[in-house]
CSV table of C-alpha atoms in Angstrom, one decimal:
chain,number,residue,atom,x,y,z
Q,293,UNK,CA,-23.5,-173.8,125.4
Q,294,UNK,CA,-25.6,-171.1,124.2
Q,295,UNK,CA,-25.6,-167.4,124.8
Q,296,UNK,CA,-29.0,-165.7,125.2
Q,297,UNK,CA,-28.5,-162.0,124.9
Q,298,UNK,CA,-31.2,-159.3,124.7
Q,299,UNK,CA,-34.2,-161.6,124.2
Q,300,UNK,CA,-37.3,-159.6,125.0
Q,301,UNK,CA,-41.0,-161.0,125.4
Q,302,UNK,CA,-43.8,-161.1,127.6
Q,303,UNK,CA,-42.5,-164.0,129.7
Q,304,UNK,CA,-39.2,-165.7,129.7
Q,305,UNK,CA,-37.0,-163.3,127.5
Q,306,UNK,CA,-34.4,-166.3,126.9
Q,307,UNK,CA,-36.6,-169.4,127.4
Q,308,UNK,CA,-40.3,-170.2,128.1
Q,309,UNK,CA,-40.7,-173.8,129.3
Q,310,UNK,CA,-44.1,-175.2,129.7
Q,311,UNK,CA,-46.2,-178.5,129.8
Q,312,UNK,CA,-43.9,-181.8,130.1
Q,313,UNK,CA,-40.7,-180.2,128.4
Q,314,UNK,CA,-37.5,-181.6,129.9
Q,315,UNK,CA,-34.4,-179.1,129.5
Q,316,UNK,CA,-30.8,-179.2,130.5
Q,317,UNK,CA,-28.9,-176.0,130.1
Q,318,UNK,CA,-25.1,-176.6,130.2
Q,319,UNK,CA,-22.7,-173.6,130.3
Q,320,UNK,CA,-25.1,-171.0,129.1
Q,321,UNK,CA,-25.3,-167.2,129.4
Q,322,UNK,CA,-28.3,-165.3,129.9
Q,323,UNK,CA,-27.6,-161.5,129.5
Q,324,UNK,CA,-29.7,-158.5,129.4
Q,325,UNK,CA,-33.0,-160.6,128.7
Q,326,UNK,CA,-36.5,-159.1,129.8
Q,327,UNK,CA,-40.1,-160.1,130.5
Q,328,UNK,CA,-42.7,-157.3,129.9
Q,329,UNK,CA,-45.6,-159.1,131.4
Q,330,UNK,CA,-46.8,-157.2,134.6
Q,331,UNK,CA,-48.3,-160.2,136.4
Q,332,UNK,CA,-45.1,-162.6,136.4
Q,333,UNK,CA,-41.5,-162.4,135.4
Q,334,UNK,CA,-38.8,-164.5,134.2
Q,335,UNK,CA,-36.4,-162.0,132.2
Q,336,UNK,CA,-34.1,-164.9,131.4
Q,337,UNK,CA,-36.3,-168.1,131.9
Q,338,UNK,CA,-40.1,-168.5,132.6
Q,339,UNK,CA,-41.1,-172.1,133.6
Q,340,UNK,CA,-44.9,-173.0,134.0
Q,341,UNK,CA,-44.2,-176.8,133.6
Q,342,UNK,CA,-41.7,-179.5,132.8
Q,343,UNK,CA,-38.1,-180.2,134.3
Q,344,UNK,CA,-35.2,-177.8,134.0
Q,345,UNK,CA,-31.7,-178.7,135.2
Q,346,UNK,CA,-29.1,-175.9,135.0
Q,347,UNK,CA,-25.4,-176.6,135.0
Q,348,UNK,CA,-22.6,-174.0,135.1
Q,349,UNK,CA,-24.9,-171.2,133.7
Q,350,UNK,CA,-24.3,-167.4,134.3
Q,351,UNK,CA,-27.1,-164.9,134.5
Q,352,UNK,CA,-26.7,-161.1,134.6
Q,353,UNK,CA,-28.5,-157.9,133.7
Q,354,UNK,CA,-31.8,-159.7,133.2
Q,355,UNK,CA,-35.0,-157.8,134.3
Q,356,UNK,CA,-38.8,-158.3,134.7
Q,357,UNK,CA,-41.3,-155.4,134.2
Q,358,UNK,CA,-43.2,-157.0,137.1
Q,359,UNK,CA,-40.3,-156.5,139.4
Q,360,UNK,CA,-40.2,-160.5,140.3
Q,361,UNK,CA,-38.0,-163.1,138.9
Q,362,UNK,CA,-35.5,-161.1,136.7
Q,363,UNK,CA,-33.4,-164.1,136.2
Q,364,UNK,CA,-36.1,-166.9,136.7
Q,365,UNK,CA,-39.7,-167.0,137.2
Q,366,UNK,CA,-41.4,-170.4,138.2
Q,367,UNK,CA,-45.1,-170.9,138.4
Q,368,UNK,CA,-44.9,-174.8,137.7
Q,369,UNK,CA,-42.7,-177.6,136.9
Q,370,UNK,CA,-39.4,-178.1,138.5
Q,371,UNK,CA,-35.9,-176.4,138.6
Q,372,UNK,CA,-32.8,-177.8,139.7
Q,373,UNK,CA,-29.6,-175.4,139.8
Q,374,UNK,CA,-26.6,-177.7,140.2
Q,375,UNK,CA,-23.4,-176.2,141.6
Q,376,UNK,CA,-21.5,-178.6,139.4
Q,377,UNK,CA,-20.1,-178.6,135.8
Q,378,UNK,CA,-21.6,-180.9,133.1
Q,379,UNK,CA,-19.4,-183.7,131.9
Q,380,UNK,CA,-16.5,-183.6,130.8
Q,381,UNK,CA,-15.8,-180.7,133.1
Q,382,UNK,CA,-14.8,-181.8,136.4
Q,383,UNK,CA,-13.8,-178.7,138.2
Q,384,UNK,CA,-16.3,-177.0,140.5
Q,385,UNK,CA,-17.7,-173.9,139.0
Q,386,UNK,CA,-17.2,-170.7,140.8
Q,387,UNK,CA,-20.3,-169.2,142.5
Q,388,UNK,CA,-21.4,-165.9,140.9
Q,389,UNK,CA,-24.0,-163.4,142.0
Q,390,UNK,CA,-27.3,-164.4,143.6
Q,391,UNK,CA,-30.3,-165.0,141.0
Q,392,UNK,CA,-33.3,-162.7,141.0
Q,393,UNK,CA,-35.9,-165.6,141.5
Q,394,UNK,CA,-39.8,-165.2,141.6
Q,395,UNK,CA,-43.0,-167.3,141.4
Q,396,UNK,CA,-44.4,-170.1,143.4
Q,397,UNK,CA,-42.7,-173.1,144.6
Q,398,UNK,CA,-39.2,-174.1,145.4
Q,399,UNK,CA,-36.3,-174.4,143.4
Q,400,UNK,CA,-33.6,-177.1,144.1
Q,401,UNK,CA,-30.1,-175.9,144.7
Q,402,UNK,CA,-28.3,-172.9,145.3
Q,403,UNK,CA,-30.1,-169.6,143.6
Q,404,UNK,CA,-26.6,-168.3,142.0
Q,405,UNK,CA,-24.9,-168.2,138.9
Q,406,UNK,CA,-22.3,-170.7,138.4
Q,407,UNK,CA,-19.5,-170.1,135.9
Q,408,UNK,CA,-15.8,-170.8,134.7
Q,409,UNK,CA,-16.2,-174.7,134.3
Q,410,UNK,CA,-12.8,-176.1,133.0
Q,411,UNK,CA,-12.4,-179.2,130.9
Q,412,UNK,CA,-11.1,-182.2,132.8
Q,413,UNK,CA,-9.3,-183.6,129.9
Q,414,UNK,CA,-7.7,-182.4,126.9
Q,415,UNK,CA,-9.5,-182.6,123.5
Q,416,UNK,CA,-8.6,-185.8,121.7
Q,417,UNK,CA,-5.7,-185.2,119.2
Q,418,UNK,CA,-7.1,-185.3,115.7
Q,419,UNK,CA,-5.6,-188.3,113.5
Q,420,UNK,CA,-3.2,-187.1,111.1
Q,421,UNK,CA,-4.7,-186.6,107.5
Q,422,UNK,CA,-4.5,-189.4,105.1
Q,423,UNK,CA,-2.8,-188.9,102.1
Q,424,UNK,CA,-5.0,-188.6,98.9
Q,425,UNK,CA,-4.9,-191.8,96.7
Q,426,UNK,CA,-2.6,-191.1,93.9
Q,427,UNK,CA,-3.8,-191.9,90.5
Q,428,UNK,CA,-1.6,-194.1,88.3
Q,429,UNK,CA,-1.0,-192.6,84.7
Q,430,UNK,CA,-3.2,-194.5,82.4
Q,431,UNK,CA,-1.7,-195.7,78.9
Q,432,UNK,CA,-3.8,-194.9,76.1
Q,433,UNK,CA,-6.0,-197.9,74.9
Q,434,UNK,CA,-4.4,-200.3,72.6
Q,435,UNK,CA,-6.3,-201.5,69.8
Q,436,UNK,CA,-5.8,-205.1,68.5
Q,437,UNK,CA,-3.1,-205.6,66.0
Q,438,UNK,CA,-4.3,-205.5,62.3
Q,439,UNK,CA,-3.0,-207.8,59.8
Q,440,UNK,CA,-1.0,-206.1,56.9
Q,441,UNK,CA,-2.7,-206.5,53.6
Q,442,UNK,CA,-1.2,-209.6,51.5
Q,443,UNK,CA,-0.3,-208.8,48.1
Q,444,UNK,CA,-2.4,-210.4,45.5
């Protein structure tokens, strides 16, 4: 999940998506993002092409100076807003406030924020730490025995 806060640009204060990009947003927050372009919008997201899938994402206080599409502005591409949470979250999210959507074409799904996804399984229990190998004391190197000088 990513939180986009106070992003400000001409189009798509949080994300501008174009061409054949393929993006999936999971459990994101778009807060107080803005678009300043006067002929379009997308305070949080502006999409002109590509595919965007949105799961369990919350939008609030986003604005567009054009007055259209404070949250999402679509002039191309496809957008699907899923009213489900991404895996491994199984609980259905809570429907939040309606989205301010503008632009052309349709958006598949309900035009609402969805939030409060809860994990369906507990996080795996970490394995216990392994003990560091202990080093064996080393004895000083031994030199080969030397023969005692013989009297002579």
